[in-house]
mmCIF file of C-alpha atoms in Angstrom:
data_model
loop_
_atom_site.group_PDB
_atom_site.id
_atom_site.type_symbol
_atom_site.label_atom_id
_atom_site.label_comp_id
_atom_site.label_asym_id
_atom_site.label_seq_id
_atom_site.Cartn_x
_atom_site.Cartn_y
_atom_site.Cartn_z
ATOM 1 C CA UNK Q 1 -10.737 -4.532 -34.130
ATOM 2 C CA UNK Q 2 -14.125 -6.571 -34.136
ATOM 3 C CA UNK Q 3 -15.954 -4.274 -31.865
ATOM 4 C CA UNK Q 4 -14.545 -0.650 -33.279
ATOM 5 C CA UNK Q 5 -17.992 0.150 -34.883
ATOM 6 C CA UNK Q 6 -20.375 -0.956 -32.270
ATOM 7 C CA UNK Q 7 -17.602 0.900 -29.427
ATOM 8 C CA UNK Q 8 -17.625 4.393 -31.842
ATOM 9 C CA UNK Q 9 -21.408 4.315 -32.118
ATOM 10 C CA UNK Q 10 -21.771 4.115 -28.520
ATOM 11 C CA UNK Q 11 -23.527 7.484 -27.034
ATOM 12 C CA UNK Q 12 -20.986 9.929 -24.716
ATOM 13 C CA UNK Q 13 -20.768 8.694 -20.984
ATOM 14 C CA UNK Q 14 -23.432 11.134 -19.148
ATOM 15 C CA UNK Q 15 -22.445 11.884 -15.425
ATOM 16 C CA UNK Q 16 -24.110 10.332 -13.079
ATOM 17 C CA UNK Q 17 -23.189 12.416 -10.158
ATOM 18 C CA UNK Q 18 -25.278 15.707 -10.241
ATOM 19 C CA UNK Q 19 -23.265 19.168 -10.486
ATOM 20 C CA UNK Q 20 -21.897 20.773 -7.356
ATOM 21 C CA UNK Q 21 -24.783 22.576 -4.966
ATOM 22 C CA UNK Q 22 -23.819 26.253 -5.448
ATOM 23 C CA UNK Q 23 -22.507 28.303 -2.103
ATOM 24 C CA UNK Q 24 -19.531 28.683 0.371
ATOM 25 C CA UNK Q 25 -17.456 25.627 0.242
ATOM 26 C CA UNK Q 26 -17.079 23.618 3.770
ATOM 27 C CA UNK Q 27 -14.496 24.851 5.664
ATOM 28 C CA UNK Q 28 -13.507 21.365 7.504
ATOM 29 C CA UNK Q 29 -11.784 18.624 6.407
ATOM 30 C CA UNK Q 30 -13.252 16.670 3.311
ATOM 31 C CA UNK Q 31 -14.537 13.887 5.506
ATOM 32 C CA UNK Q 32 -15.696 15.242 8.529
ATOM 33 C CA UNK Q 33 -19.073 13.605 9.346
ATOM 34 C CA UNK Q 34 -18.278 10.279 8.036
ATOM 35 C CA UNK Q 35 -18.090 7.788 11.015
ATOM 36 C CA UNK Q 36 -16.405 4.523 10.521
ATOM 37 C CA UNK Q 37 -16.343 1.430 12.964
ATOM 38 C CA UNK Q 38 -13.005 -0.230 11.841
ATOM 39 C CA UNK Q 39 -12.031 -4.071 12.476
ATOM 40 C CA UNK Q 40 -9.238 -4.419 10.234
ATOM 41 C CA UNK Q 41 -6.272 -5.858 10.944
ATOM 42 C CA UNK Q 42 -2.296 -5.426 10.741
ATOM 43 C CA UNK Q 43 -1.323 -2.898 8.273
ATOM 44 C CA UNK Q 44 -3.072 -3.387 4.985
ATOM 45 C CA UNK Q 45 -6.642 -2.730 6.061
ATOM 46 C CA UNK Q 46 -5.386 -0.054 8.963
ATOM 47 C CA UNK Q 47 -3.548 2.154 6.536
ATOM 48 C CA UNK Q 48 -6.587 3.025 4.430
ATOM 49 C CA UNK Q 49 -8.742 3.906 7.262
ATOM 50 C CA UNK Q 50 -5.694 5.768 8.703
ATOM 51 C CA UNK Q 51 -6.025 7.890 5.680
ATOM 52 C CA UNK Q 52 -9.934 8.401 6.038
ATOM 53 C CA UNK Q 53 -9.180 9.864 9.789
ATOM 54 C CA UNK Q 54 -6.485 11.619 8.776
ATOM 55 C CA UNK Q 55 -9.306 13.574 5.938
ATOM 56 C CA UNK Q 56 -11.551 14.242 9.063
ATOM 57 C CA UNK Q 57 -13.478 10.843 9.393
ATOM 58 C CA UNK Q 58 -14.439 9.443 12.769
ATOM 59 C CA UNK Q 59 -12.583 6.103 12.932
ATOM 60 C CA UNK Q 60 -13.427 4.080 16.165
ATOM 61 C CA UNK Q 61 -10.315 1.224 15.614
ATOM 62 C CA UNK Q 62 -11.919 -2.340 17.472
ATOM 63 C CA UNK Q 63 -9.116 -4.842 19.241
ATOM 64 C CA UNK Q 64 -9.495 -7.177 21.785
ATOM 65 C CA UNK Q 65 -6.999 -8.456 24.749
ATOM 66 C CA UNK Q 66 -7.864 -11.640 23.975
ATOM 67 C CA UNK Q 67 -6.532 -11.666 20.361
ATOM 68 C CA UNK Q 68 -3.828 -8.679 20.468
ATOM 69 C CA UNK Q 69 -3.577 -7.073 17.163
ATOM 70 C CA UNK Q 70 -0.403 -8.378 15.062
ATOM 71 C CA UNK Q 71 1.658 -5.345 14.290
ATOM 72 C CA UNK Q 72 1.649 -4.112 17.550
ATOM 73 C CA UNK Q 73 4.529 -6.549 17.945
ATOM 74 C CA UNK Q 74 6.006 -4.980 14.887
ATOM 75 C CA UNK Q 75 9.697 -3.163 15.196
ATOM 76 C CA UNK Q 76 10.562 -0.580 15.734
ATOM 77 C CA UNK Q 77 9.674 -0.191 18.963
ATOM 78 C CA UNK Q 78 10.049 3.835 21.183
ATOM 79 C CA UNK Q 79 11.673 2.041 24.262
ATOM 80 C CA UNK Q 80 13.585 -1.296 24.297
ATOM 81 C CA UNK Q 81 11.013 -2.607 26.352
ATOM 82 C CA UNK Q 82 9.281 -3.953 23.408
ATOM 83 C CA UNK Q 83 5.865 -3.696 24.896
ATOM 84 C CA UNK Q 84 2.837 -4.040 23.108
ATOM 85 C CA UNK Q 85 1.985 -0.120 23.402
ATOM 86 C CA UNK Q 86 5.044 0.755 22.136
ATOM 87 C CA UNK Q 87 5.398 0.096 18.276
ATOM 88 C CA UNK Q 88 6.312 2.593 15.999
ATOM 89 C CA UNK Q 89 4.521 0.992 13.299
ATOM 90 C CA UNK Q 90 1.313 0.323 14.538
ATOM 91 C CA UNK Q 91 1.329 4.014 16.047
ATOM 92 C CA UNK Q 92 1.661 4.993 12.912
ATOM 93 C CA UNK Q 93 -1.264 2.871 11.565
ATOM 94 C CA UNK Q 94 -3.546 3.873 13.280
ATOM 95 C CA UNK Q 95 -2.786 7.449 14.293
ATOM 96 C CA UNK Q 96 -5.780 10.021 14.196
ATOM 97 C CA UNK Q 97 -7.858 6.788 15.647
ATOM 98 C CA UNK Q 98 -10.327 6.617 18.201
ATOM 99 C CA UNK Q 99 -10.068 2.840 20.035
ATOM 100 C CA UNK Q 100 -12.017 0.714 21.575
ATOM 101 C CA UNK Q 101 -11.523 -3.014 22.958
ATOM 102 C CA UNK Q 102 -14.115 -6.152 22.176
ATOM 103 C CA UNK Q 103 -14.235 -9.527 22.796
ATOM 104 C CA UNK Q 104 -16.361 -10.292 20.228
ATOM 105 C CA UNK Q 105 -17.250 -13.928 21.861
ATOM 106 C CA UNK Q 106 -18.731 -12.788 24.368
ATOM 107 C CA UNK Q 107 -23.092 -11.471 23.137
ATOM 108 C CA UNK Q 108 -23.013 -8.356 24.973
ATOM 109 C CA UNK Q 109 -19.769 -7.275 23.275
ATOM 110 C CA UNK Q 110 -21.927 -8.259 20.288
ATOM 111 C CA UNK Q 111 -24.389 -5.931 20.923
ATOM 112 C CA UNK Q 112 -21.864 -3.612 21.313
ATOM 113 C CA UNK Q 113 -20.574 -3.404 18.123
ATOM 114 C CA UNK Q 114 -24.238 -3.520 16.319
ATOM 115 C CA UNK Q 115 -24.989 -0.515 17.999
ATOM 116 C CA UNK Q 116 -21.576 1.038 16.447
ATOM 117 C CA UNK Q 117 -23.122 0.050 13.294
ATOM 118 C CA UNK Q 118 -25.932 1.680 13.718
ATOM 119 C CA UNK Q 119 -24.026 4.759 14.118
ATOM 120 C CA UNK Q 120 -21.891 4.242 11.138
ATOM 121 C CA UNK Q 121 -21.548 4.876 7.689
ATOM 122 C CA UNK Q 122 -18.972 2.682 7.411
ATOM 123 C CA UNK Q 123 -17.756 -0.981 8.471
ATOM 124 C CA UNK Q 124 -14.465 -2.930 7.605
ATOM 125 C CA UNK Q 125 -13.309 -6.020 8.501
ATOM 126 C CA UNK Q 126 -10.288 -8.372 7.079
ATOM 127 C CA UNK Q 127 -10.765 -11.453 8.477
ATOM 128 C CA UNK Q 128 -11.127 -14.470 6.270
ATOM 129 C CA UNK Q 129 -14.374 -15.800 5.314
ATOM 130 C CA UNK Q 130 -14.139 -18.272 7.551
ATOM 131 C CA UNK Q 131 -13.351 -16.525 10.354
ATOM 132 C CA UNK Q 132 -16.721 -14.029 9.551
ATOM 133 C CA UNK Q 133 -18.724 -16.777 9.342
ATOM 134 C CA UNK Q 134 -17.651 -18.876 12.909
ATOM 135 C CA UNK Q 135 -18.503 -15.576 14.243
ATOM 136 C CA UNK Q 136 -21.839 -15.368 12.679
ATOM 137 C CA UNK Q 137 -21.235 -11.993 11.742
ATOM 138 C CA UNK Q 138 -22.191 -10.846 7.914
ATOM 139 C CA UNK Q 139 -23.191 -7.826 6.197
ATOM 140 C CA UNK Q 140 -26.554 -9.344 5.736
ATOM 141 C CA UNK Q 141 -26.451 -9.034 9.524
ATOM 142 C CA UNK Q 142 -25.310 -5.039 9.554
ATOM 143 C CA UNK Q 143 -27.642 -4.197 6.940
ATOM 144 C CA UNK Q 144 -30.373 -5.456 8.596
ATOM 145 C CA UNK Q 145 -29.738 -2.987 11.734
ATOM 146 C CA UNK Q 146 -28.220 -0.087 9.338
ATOM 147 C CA UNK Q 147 -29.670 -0.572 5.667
ATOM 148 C CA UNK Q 148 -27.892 2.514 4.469
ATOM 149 C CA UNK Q 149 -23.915 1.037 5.668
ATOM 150 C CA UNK Q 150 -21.107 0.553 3.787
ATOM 151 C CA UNK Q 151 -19.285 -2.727 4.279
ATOM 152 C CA UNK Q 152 -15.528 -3.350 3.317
ATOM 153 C CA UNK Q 153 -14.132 -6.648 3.699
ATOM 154 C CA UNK Q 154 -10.369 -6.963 2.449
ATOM 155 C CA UNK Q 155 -8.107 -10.222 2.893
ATOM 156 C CA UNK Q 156 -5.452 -11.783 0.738
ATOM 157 C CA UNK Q 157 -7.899 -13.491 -1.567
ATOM 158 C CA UNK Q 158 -11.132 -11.798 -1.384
ATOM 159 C CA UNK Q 159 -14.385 -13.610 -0.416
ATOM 160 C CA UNK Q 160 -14.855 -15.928 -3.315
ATOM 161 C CA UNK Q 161 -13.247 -18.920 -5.015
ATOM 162 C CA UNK Q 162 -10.868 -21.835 -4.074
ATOM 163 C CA UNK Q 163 -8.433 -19.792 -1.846
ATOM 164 C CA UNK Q 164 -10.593 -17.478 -0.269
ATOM 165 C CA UNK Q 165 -9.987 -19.023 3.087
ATOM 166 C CA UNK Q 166 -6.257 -18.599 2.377
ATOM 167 C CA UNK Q 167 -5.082 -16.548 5.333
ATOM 168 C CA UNK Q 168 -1.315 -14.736 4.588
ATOM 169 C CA UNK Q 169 0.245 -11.111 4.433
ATOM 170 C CA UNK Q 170 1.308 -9.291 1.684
ATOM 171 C CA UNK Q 171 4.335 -11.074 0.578
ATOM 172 C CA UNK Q 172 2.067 -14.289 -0.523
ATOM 173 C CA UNK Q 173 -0.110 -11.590 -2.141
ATOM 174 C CA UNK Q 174 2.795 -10.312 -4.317
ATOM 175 C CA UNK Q 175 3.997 -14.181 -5.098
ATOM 176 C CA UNK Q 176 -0.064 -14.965 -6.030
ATOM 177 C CA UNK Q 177 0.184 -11.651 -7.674
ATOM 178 C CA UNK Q 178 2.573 -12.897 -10.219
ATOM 179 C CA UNK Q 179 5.207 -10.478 -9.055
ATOM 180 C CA UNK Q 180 7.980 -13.326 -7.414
ATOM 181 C CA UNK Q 181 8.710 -14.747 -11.395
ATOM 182 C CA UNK Q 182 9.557 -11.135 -12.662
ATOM 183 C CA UNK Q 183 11.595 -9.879 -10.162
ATOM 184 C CA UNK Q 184 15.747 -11.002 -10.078
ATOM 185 C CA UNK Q 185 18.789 -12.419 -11.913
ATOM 186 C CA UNK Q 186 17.814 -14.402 -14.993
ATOM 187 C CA UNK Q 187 20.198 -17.306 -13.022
ATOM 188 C CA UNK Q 188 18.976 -16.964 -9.715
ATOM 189 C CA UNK Q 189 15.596 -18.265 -8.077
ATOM 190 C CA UNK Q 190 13.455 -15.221 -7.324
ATOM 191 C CA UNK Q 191 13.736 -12.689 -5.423
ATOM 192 C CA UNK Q 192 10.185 -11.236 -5.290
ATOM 193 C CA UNK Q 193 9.809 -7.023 -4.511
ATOM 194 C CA UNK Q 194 10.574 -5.717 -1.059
ATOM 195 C CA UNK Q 195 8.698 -6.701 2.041
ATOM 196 C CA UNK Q 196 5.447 -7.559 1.971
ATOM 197 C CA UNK Q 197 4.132 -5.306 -1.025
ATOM 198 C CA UNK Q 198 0.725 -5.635 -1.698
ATOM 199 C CA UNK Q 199 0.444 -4.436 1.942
ATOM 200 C CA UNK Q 200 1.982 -1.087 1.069
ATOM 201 C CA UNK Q 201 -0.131 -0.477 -2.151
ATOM 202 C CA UNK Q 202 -3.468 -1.854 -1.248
ATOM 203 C CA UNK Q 203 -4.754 1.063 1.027
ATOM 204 C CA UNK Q 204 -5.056 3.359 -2.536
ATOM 205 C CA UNK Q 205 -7.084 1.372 -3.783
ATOM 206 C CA UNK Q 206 -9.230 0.221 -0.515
ATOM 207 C CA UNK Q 207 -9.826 4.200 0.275
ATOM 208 C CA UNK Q 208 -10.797 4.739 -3.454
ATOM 209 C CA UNK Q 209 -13.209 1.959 -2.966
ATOM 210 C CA UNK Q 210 -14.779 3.267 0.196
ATOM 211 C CA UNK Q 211 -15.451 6.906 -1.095
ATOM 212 C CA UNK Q 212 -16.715 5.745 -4.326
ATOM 213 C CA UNK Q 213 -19.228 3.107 -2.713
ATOM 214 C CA UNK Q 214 -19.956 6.357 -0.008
ATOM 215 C CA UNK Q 215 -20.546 8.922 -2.992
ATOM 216 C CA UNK Q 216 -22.983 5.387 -4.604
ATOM 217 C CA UNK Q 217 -25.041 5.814 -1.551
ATOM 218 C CA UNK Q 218 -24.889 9.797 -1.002
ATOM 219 C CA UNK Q 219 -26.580 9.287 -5.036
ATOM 220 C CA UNK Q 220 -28.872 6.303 -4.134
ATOM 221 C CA UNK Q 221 -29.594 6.080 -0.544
ATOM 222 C CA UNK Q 222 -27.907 2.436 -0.941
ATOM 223 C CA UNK Q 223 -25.131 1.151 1.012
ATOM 224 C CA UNK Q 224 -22.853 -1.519 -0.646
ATOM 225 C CA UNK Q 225 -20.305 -4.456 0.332
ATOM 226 C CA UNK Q 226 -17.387 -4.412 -1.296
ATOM 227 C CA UNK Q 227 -15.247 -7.024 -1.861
ATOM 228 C CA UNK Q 228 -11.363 -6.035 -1.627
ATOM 229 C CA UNK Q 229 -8.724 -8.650 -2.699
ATOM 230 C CA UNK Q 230 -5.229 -7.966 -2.314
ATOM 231 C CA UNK Q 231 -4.187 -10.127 -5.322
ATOM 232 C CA UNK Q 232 -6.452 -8.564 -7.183
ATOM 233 C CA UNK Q 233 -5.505 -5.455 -6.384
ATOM 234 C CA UNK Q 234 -1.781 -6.453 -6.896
ATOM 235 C CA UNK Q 235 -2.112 -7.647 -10.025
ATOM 236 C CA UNK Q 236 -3.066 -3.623 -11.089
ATOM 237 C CA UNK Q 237 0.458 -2.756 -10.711
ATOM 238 C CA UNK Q 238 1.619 -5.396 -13.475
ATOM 239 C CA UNK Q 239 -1.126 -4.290 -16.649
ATOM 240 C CA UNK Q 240 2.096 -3.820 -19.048
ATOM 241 C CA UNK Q 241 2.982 -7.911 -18.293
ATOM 242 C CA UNK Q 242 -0.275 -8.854 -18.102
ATOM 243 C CA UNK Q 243 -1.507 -7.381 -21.490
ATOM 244 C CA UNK Q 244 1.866 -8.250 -23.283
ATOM 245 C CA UNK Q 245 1.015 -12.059 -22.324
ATOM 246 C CA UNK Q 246 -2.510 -11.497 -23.413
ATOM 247 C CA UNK Q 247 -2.174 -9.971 -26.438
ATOM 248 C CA UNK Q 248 1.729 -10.563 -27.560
ATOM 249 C CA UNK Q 249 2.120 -14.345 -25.824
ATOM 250 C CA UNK Q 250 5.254 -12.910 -24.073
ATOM 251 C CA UNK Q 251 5.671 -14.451 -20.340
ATOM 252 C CA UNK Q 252 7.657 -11.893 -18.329
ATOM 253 C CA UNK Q 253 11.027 -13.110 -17.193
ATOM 254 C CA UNK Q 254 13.602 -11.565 -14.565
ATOM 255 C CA UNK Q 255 16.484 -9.247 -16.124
ATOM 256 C CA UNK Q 256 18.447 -7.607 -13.196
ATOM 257 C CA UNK Q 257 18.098 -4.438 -13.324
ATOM 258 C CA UNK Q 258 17.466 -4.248 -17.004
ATOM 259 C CA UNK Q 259 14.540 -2.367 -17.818
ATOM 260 C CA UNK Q 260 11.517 -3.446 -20.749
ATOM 261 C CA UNK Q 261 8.328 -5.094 -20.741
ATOM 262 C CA UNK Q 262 7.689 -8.395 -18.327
ATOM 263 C CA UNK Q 263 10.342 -7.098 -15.876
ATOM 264 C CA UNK Q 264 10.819 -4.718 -12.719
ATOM 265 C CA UNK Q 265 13.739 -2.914 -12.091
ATOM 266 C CA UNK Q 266 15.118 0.278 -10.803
ATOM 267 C CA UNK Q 267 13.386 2.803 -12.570
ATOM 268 C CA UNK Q 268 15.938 5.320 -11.441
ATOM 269 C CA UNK Q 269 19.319 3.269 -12.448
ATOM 270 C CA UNK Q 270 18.773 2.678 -16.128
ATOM 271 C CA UNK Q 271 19.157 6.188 -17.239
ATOM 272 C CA UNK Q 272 22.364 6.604 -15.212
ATOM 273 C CA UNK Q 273 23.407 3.376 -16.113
ATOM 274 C CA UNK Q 274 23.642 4.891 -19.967
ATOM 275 C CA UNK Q 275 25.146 7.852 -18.806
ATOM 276 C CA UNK Q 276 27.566 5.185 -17.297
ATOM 277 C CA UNK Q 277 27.732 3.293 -20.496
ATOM 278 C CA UNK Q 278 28.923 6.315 -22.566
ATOM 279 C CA UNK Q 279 31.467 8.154 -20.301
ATOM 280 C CA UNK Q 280 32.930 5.815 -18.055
ATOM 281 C CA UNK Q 281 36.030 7.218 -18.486
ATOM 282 C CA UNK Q 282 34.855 10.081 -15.884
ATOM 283 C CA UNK Q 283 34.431 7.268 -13.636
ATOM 284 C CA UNK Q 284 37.576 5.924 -14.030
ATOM 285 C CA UNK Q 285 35.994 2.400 -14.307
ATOM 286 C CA UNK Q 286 37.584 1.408 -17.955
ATOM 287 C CA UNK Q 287 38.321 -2.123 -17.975
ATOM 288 C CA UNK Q 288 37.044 -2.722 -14.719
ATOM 289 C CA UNK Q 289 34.898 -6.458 -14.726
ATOM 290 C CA UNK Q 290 31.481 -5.906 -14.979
ATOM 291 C CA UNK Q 291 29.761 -8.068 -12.522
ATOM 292 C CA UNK Q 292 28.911 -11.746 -14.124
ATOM 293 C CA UNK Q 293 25.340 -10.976 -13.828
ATOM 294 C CA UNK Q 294 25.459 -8.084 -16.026
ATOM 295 C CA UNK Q 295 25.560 -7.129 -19.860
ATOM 296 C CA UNK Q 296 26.335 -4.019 -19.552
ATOM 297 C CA UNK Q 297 29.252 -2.581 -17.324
ATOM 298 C CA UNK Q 298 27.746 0.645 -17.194
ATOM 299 C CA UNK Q 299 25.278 -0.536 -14.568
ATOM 300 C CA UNK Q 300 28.152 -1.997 -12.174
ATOM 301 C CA UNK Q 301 29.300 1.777 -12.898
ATOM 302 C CA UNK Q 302 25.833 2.995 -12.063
ATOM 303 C CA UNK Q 303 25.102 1.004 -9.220
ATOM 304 C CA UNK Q 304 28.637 2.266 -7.640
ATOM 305 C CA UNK Q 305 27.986 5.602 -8.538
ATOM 306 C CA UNK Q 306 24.255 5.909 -6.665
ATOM 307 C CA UNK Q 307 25.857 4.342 -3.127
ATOM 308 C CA UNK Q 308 28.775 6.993 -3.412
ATOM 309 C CA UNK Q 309 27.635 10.342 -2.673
ATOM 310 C CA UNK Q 310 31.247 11.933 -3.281
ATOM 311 C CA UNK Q 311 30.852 10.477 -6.855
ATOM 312 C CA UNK Q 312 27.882 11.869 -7.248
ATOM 313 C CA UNK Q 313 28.654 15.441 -5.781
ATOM 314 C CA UNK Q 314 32.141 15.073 -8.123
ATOM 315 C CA UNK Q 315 30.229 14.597 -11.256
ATOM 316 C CA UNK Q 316 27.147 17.020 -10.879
ATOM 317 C CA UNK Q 317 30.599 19.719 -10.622
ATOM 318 C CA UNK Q 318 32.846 18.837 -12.417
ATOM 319 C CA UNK Q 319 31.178 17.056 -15.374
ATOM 320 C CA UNK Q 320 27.729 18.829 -15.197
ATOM 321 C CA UNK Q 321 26.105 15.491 -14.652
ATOM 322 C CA UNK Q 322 22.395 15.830 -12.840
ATOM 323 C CA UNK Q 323 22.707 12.778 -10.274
ATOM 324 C CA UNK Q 324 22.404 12.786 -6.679
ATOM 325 C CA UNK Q 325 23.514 10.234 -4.101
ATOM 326 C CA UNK Q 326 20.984 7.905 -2.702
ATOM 327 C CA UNK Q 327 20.614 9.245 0.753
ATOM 328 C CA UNK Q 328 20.121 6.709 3.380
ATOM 329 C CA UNK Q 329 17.243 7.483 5.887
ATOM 330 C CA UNK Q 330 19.655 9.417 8.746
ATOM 331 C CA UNK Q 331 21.090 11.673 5.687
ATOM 332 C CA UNK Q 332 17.265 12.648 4.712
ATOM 333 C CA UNK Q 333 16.687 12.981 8.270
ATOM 334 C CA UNK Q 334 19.427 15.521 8.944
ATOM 335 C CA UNK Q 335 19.661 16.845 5.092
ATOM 336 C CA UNK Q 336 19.485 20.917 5.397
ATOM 337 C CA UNK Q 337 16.618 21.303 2.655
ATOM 338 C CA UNK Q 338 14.558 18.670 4.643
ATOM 339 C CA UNK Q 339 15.240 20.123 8.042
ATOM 340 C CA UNK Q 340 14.705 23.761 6.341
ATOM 341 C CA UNK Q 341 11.115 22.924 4.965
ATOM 342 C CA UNK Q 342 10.441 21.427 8.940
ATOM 343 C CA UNK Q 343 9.335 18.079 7.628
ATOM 344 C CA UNK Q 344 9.861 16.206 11.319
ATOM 345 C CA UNK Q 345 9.578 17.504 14.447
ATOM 346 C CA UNK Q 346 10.972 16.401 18.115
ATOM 347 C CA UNK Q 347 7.983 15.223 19.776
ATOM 348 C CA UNK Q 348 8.387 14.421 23.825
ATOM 349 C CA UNK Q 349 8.355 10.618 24.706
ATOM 350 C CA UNK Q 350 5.393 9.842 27.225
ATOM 351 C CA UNK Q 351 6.578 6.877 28.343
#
């Protein structure tokens, strides 16, 4: 291209990080030390410091009575009471968590929480910028009581530009995220990925940020504010489409469960859809109608052949096929090899 010479003349990246100290190495968890004061919120923000406590860090999790944190009305639920103490999914959250409750309207709760900062390293928050602001809360303010902290703000659309005030969850940040158009039957409206999915893929990226602005500051002495957009971070997950629009002018369209560039299927169907494709007699499918969506039969083949197990088991014998049955979450949960290997355990209710 244009730039080849100037990019080939450019001198080899130096690190900046200096070489390991030489000596025993620690014997505790990687994190241990790091202390983290955590006001995120639902499931996005919460599963990325779940994963710095669960690496040793001191995570002090902030709620308040008087604004009760949204997934802890999430399903499932340990007893059908359906009480607010009692969801499975903000247990597991937010397990490994120290907790503490604020109401952050009142000035001595306040004060509180800027003496938590002043015992930090770390601070995260995913309210919008609006609600930051009514609050008069900033990381101007933190760094002004802790000039060596590490901020973290994360919402749907970061803390810039028109929408940055947009409140939502992750299914908005997957349609904003360009996901919705790609995903479905060419005929059908869209049908967008499952549940809300920049949720669920977000947290990678947030703890990557957080250890590499920690690391910055280990370097520098300098703490940072980072700015963590789950659009943004979305939109990661779809390089292929977006660089075969930039560079090739091809918009991605939905195919079903066709695979190629500017589409999301199945990853895991395609090859056993050709398998399908070239010996469907062992299916005993020939002639059958492929379904009016498809172009191929041998993914209606495929698709039957991943929800039947005794297909599955029939082929891998007799036909010397490698395919498995897609094991619903009770056959995982009782399969030998996973009960052999003691991947759950029976833990006694305490309620």
């Amino acid at each position: 291209g244009a730039d080849t010479t100037a990019i080939l003349a450019e001198p080899a990246r130096r690190p900046a990080a200096p070489a390991p100290a030489a000596g025993p190495a620690p014997s505790g968890p990687p994190l241990e030390g790091l202390k983290v004061v955590d006001l995120f919120w639902a499931l996005a923000g919460p599963g990325s410091t779940r994963t710095l406590a669960d690496h040793g860090a001191t995570v002090i999790r902030i709620e308040s009575e008087t604004r009760p944190e949204l997934l802890r009305a999430g399903s499932p639920f340990r007893t059908p009471a359906n009480d607010f103490e009692g969801s499975l999914q903000y247990h597991s959250t937010n397990a490994s968590k120290l907790h503490l409750q604020l109401n952050l309207s009142v000035p001595e709760s306040r004060e509180v929480l800027l003496d938590l900062v002043r015992w930090a390293d770390v601070v995260t928050e995913s309210f919008t910028p609006r609600a930051m602001r009514s609050m008069g809360l900033s990381y101007e303010l933190f760094r002004s009581v802790n000039p060596r902290i590490v901020m973290v703000s994360s919402c749907l659309m970061g803390q810039d530009g028109p929408l940055r005030d947009y409140a939502g969850f992750g299914t908005a940040g997957a349609a904003y995220a360009g996901f919705y158009p790609i995903t479905g039957w060419p005929d059908r409206l869209p049908a967008g990925p499952y549940t809300a999915y920049t949720d669920y893929i977000s947290p990678r990226f947030t703890v990557a940020a957080i250890l590499a602005a920690i690391e910055h500051r280990e370097r520098t002495g300098e703490g940072q504010y980072v700015d963590v957009s789950q659009m943004e971070l979305g939109m990661q997950m779809l390089a292929s489409q977006l660089l075969d629009d930039e560079l090739h002018g091809r918009v991605g369209e939905r195919r079903g469960n066709r695979l190629g560039v500017g589409g999301v299927a199945d990853a895991n169907l395609q090859p056993v859809a050709d398998l399908c494709e070239r010996r469907c007699k062992h299916l005993g499918c020939e002639g059958r109608a492929a379904h009016p969506r498809d172009d191929r039969r041998g993914e209606t083949c495929a698709a039957n052949l991943l929800s039947e197990g005794f297909e599955c088991r029939r082929l891998r014998g007799e036909v010397g096929w490698r395919v498995e049955p897609a094991e619903t979450v009770r056959d995982l949960r009782l399969h030998r090899s996973v009960r052999s290997e003691e991947h759950t355990s029976e833990l006694q209710s305490h309620s």
